[in-house]
CSV table of C-alpha atoms and ligand atoms in Angstrom, one decimal:
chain,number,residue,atom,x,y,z
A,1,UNK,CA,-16.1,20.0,-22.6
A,2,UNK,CA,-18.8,17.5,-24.0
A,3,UNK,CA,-21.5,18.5,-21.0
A,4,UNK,CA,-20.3,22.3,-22.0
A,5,UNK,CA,-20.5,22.2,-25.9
A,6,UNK,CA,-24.1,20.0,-25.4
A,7,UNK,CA,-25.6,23.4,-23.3
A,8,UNK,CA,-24.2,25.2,-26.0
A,9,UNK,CA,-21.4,27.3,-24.1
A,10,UNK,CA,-18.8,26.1,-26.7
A,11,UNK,CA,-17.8,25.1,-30.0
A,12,UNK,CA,-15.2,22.2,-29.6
A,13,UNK,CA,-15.4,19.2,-27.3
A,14,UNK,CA,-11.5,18.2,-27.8
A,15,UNK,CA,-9.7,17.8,-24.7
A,16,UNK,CA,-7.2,20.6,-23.8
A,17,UNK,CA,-4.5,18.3,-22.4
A,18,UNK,CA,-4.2,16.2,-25.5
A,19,UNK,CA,-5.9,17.8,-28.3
A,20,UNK,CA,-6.6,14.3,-29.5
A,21,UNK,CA,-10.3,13.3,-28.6
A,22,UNK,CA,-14.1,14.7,-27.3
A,23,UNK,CA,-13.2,15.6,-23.4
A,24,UNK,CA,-16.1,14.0,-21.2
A,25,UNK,CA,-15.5,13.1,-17.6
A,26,UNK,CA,-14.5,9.6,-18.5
A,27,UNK,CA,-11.8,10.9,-20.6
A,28,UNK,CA,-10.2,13.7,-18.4
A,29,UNK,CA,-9.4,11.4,-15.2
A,30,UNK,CA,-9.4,8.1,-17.1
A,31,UNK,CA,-8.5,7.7,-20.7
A,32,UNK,CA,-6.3,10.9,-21.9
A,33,UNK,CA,-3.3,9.6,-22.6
A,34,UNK,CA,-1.5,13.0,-20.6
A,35,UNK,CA,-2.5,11.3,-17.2
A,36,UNK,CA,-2.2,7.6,-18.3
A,37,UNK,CA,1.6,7.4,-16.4
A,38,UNK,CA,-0.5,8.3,-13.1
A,39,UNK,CA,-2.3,4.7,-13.8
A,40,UNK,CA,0.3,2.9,-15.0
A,41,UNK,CA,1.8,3.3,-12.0
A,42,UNK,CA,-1.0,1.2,-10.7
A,43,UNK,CA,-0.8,-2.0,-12.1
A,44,UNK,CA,-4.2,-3.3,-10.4
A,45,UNK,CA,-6.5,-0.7,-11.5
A,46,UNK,CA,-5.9,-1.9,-15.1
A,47,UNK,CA,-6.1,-5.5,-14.0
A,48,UNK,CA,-9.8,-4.6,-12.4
A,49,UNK,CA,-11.0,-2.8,-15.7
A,50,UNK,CA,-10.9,-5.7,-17.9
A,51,UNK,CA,-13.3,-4.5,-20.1
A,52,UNK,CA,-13.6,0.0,-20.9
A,53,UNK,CA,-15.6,1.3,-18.6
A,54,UNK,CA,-18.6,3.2,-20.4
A,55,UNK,CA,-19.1,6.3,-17.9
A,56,UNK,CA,-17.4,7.4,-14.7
A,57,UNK,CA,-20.2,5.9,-12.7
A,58,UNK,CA,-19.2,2.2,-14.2
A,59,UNK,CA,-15.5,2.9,-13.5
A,60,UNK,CA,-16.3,3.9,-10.1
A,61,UNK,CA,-18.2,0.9,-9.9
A,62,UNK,CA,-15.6,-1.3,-10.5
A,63,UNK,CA,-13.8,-0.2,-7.3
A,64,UNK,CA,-16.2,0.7,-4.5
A,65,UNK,CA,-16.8,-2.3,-3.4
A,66,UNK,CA,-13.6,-3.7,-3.4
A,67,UNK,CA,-12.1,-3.1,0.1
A,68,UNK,CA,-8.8,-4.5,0.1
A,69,UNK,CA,-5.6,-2.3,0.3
A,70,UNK,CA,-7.4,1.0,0.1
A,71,UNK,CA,-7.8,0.4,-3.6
A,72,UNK,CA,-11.3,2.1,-3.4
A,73,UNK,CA,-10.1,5.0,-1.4
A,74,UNK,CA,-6.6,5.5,-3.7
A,75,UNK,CA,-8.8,5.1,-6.8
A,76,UNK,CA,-11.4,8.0,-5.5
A,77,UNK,CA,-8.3,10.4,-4.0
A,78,UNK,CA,-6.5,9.7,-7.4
A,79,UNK,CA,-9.6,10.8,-9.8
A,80,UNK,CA,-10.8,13.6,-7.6
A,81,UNK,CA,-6.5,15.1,-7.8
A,82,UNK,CA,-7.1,14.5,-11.7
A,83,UNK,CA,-9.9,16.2,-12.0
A,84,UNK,CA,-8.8,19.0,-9.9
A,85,UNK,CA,-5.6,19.0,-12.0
A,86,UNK,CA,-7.7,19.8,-14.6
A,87,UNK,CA,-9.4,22.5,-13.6
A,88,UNK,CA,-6.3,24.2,-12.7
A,89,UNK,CA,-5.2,23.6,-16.1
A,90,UNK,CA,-8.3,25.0,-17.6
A,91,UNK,CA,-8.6,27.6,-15.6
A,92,UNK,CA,-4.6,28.9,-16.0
A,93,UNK,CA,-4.0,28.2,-11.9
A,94,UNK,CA,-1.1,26.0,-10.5
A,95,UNK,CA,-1.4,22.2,-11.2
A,96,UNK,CA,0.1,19.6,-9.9
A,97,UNK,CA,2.7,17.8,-11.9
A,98,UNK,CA,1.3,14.3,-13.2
A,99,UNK,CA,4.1,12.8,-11.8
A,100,UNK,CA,3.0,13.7,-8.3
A,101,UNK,CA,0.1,12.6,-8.1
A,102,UNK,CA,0.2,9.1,-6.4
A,103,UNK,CA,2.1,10.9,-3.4
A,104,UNK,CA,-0.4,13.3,-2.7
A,105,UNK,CA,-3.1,10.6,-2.9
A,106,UNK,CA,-0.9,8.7,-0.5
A,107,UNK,CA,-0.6,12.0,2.0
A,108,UNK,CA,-4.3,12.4,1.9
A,109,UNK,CA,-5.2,8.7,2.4
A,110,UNK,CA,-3.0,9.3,5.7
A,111,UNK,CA,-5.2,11.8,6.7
A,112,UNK,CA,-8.2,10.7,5.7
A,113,UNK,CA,-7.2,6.6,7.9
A,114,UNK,CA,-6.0,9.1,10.5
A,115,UNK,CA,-9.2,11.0,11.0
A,116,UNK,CA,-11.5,8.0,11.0
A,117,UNK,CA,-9.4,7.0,13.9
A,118,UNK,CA,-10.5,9.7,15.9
A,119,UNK,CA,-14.0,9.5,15.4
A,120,UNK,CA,-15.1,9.5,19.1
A,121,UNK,CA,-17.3,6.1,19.6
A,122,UNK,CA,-16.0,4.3,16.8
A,123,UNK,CA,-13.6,1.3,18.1
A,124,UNK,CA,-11.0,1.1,15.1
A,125,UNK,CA,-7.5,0.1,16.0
A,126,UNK,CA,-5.7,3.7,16.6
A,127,UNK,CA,-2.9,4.8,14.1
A,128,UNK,CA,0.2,4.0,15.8
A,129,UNK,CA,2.8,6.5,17.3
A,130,UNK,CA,4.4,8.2,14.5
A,131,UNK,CA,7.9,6.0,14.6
A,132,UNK,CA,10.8,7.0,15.5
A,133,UNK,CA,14.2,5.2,15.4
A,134,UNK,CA,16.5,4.8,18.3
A,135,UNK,CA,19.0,6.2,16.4
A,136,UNK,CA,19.9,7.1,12.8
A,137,UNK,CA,21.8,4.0,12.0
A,138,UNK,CA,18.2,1.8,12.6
A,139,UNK,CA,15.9,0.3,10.5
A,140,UNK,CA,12.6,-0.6,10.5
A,141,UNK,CA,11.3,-4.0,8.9
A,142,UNK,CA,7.5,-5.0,8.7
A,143,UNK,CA,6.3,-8.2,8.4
A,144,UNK,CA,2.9,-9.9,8.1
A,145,UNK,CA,1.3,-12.7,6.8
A,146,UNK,CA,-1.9,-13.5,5.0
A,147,UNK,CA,-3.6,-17.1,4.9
A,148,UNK,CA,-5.0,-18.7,2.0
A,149,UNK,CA,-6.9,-21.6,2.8
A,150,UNK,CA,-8.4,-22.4,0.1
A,151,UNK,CA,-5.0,-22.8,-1.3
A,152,UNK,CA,-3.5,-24.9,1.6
A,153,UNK,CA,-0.9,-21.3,1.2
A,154,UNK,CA,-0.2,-18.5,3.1
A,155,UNK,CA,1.6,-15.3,2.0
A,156,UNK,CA,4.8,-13.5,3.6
A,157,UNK,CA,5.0,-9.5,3.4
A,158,UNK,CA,8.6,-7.7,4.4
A,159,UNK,CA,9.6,-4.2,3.5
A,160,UNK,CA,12.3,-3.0,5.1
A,161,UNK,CA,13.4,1.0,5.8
A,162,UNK,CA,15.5,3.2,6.7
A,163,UNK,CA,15.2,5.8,9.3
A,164,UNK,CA,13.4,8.1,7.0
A,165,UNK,CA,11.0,6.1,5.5
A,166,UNK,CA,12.8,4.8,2.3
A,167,UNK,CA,12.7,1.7,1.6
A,168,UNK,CA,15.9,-0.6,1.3
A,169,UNK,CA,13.8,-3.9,0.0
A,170,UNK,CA,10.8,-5.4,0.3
A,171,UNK,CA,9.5,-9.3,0.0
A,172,UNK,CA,7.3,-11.6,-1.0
A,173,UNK,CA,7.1,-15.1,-0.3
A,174,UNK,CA,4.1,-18.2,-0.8
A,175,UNK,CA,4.6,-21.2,1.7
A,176,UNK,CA,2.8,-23.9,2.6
A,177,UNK,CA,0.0,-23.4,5.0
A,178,UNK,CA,1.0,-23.9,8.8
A,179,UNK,CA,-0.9,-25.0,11.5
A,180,UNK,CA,-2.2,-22.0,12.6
A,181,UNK,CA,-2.6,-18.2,12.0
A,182,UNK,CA,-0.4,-17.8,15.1
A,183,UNK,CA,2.3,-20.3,13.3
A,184,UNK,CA,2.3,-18.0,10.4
A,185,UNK,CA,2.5,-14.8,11.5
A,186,UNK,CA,5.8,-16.6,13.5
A,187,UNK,CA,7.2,-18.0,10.1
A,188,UNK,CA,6.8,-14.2,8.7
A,189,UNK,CA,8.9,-13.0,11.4
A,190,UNK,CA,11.5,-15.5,11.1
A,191,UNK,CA,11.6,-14.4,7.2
A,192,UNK,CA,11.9,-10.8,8.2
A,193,UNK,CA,14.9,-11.9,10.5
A,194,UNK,CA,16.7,-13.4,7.8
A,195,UNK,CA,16.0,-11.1,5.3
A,196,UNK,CA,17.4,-8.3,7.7
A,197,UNK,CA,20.8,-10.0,8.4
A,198,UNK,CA,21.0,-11.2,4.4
A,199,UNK,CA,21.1,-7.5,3.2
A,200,UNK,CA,23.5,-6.9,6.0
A,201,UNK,CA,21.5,-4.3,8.6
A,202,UNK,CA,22.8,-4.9,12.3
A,203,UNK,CA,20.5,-2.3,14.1
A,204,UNK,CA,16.3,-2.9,13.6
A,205,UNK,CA,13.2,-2.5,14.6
A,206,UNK,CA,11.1,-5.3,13.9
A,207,UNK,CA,7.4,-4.7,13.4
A,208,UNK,CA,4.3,-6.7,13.3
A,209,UNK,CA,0.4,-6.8,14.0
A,210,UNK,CA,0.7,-9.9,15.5
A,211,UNK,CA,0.1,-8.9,19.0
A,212,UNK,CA,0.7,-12.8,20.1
A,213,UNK,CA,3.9,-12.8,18.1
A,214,UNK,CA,5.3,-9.5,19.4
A,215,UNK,CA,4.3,-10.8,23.0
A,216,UNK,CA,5.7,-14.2,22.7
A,217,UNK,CA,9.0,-12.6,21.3
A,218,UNK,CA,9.1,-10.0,24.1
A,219,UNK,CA,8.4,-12.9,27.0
A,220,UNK,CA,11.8,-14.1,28.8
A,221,UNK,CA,10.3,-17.5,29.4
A,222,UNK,CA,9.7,-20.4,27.1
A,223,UNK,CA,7.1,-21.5,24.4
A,224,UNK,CA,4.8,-23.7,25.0
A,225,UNK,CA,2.6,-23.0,21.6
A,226,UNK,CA,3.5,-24.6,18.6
A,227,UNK,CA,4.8,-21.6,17.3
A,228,UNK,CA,7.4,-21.7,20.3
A,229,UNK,CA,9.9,-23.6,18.3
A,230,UNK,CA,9.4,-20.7,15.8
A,231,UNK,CA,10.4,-18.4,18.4
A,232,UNK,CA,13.4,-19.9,19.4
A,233,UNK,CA,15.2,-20.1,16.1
A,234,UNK,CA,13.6,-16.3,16.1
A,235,UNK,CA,16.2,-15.4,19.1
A,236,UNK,CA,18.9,-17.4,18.3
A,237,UNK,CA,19.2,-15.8,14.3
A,238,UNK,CA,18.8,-12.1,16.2
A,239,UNK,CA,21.8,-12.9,18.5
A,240,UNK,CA,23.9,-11.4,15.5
A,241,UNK,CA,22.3,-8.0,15.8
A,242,UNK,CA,24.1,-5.4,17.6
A,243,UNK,CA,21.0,-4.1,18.9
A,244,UNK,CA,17.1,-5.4,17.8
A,245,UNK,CA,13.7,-4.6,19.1
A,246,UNK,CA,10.1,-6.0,18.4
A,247,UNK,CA,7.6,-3.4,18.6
A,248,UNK,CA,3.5,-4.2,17.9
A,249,UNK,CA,1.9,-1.8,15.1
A,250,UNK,CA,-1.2,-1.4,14.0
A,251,UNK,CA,-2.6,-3.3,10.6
A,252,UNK,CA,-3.2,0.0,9.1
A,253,UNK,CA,0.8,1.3,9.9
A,254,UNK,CA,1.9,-2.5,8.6
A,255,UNK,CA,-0.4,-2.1,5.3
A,256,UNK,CA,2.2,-2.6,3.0
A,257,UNK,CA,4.0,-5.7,4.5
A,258,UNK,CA,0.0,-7.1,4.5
A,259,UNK,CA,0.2,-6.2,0.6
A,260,UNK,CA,3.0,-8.1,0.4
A,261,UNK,CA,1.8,-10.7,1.9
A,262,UNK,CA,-1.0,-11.2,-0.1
A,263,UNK,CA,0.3,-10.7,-3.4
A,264,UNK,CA,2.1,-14.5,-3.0
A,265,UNK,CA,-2.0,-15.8,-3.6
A,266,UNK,CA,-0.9,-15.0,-7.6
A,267,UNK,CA,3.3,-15.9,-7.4
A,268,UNK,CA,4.3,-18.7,-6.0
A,269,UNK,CA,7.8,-18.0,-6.5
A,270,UNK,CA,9.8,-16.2,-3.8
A,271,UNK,CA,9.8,-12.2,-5.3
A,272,UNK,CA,12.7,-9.9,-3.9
A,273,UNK,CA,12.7,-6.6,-4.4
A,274,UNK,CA,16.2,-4.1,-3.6
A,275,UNK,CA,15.9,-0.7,-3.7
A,276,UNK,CA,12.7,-0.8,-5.2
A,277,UNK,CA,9.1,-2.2,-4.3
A,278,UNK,CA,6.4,-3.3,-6.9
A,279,UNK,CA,4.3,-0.7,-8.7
A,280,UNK,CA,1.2,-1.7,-7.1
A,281,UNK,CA,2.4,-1.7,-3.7
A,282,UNK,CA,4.2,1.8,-4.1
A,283,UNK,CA,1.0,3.9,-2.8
A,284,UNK,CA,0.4,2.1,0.0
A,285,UNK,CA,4.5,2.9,1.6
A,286,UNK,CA,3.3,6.5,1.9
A,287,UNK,CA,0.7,5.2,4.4
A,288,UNK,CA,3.7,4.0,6.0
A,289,UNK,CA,6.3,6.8,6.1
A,290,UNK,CA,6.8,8.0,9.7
B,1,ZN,ZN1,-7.0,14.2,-23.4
């Protein structure tokens, strides 16, 4: 409305969707309050705008060059449904409710990681099989880790699931630093074991990137690695499961366990989650649902 009002095509810069202040770009996908629940939702956007962006070009700023957990993709998907959504609005077509917004970001991030993979030439790591459960009564639980060395700390992810896609609980846990990246990645599986038989499933899939992990794990013989010992307590907890399988995914299927992971570099403290998962990691589960 201000770019339209300064060539002189109308009267009054107010924004339609709140009536309440001059509508530039900056304003329709970033400051009216109508839309603020959609970044709400996203805790870390706020925490990366410290200080008010002046323009859309210094929001975007802000995120394009920061290239963990899809936050630059989300952050351009979310904006461009906004601004679509507005259109619509203006323009009396259908719009999409605000409070669907972060799913349909989700769904088009899917297909956005999925296309990329099939660029022909390109060596990314292939989206995995979409999953499917062995039966109705299974569940899936991801696990990863993340290392932070400068902290002598690494990070635990789990997010457990049911057979279609929602999740049951989720985890995040800060330990001291192991050995090696192999040892970790066996101490996050150990955690997802537990945290499987605590809440009381008996049937799971158990997933990780780990490829050495998943190996080790699916090898009949014994450890010689450090990480064997890991192992071991690894197949003794699992003997309580009536039926268990460990199955290698790729990092970008096993995202949000890796966001899990990683948000124990801020909380030190052991977080649990039941029923629900963290605000910030939300967007990142529809990457997830197969
Ligand atoms: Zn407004």
């Amino acid at each position: 409305m201000v770019n339209l009002h300064k060539r002189q095509i109308v009267q009054n810069v107010s924004c339609n969707l709140c009536n309440d202040h001059p509508e530039d770009v900056l304003h329709a996908v970033w400051f009216c309050k109508e839309i603020s629940s959609v970044w709400d939702s996203l805790d870390w956007f706020h925490q990366l705008v410290t200080a008010p962006p002046v323009c859309f070009r210094d929001l975007l700023a802000r995120f394009l060059h920061y290239r963990e957990e899809y936050r630059a993709e989300i952050f351009v998907i979310v904006a461009w449904l906004l601004w679509n959504r507005r259109n619509a609005l203006h323009f009396g077509r259908p719009a999409l409710p605000v409070a669907t917004i972060c799913g349909k970001a989700g769904s088009y991030l899917q297909g956005f990681l999925q296309a990329q993979s099939k660029v022909p030439g390109q060596s990314q790591t292939p989206i995995a099989q979409q999953w499917r459960p062995p039966d109705s009564h299974c569940f899936k639980v991801n696990f990863d880790a993340a290392v932070f060395r400068a902290l002598h700390r690494a990070g635990i992810g789990v997010i457990v699931c049911d057979w279609n896609g929602a999740v049951l609980g989720a985890l995040s846990s800060s330990i001291p630093l192991a050995q090696s990246v192999a040892d970790v990645e066996a101490l996050a599986c150990l955690k997802a074991v537990s945290f499987a038989q605590e809440i009381g499933l008996t049937r799971v899939v158990f997933e990780g990137d780990s490829a050495i992990i998943i190996g080790a794990l699916n090898q009949a013989t014994g450890e010689v690695a450090n990480y064997g010992n890991i192992i071991e307590d690894i197949r003794q907890q699992v003997g309580v499961f009536q039926f268990v399988v460990f199955s290698h995914t790729s990092r970008v299927c096993n995202s949000v366990a890796d966001a899990l992971a990683k948000k124990a570099k801020v909380v030190m403290v052991e977080q649990l989650w039941l029923g629900d998962i963290p605000s910030d990691i939300a967007p990142l589960v529809y990457l997830d649902i197969h």
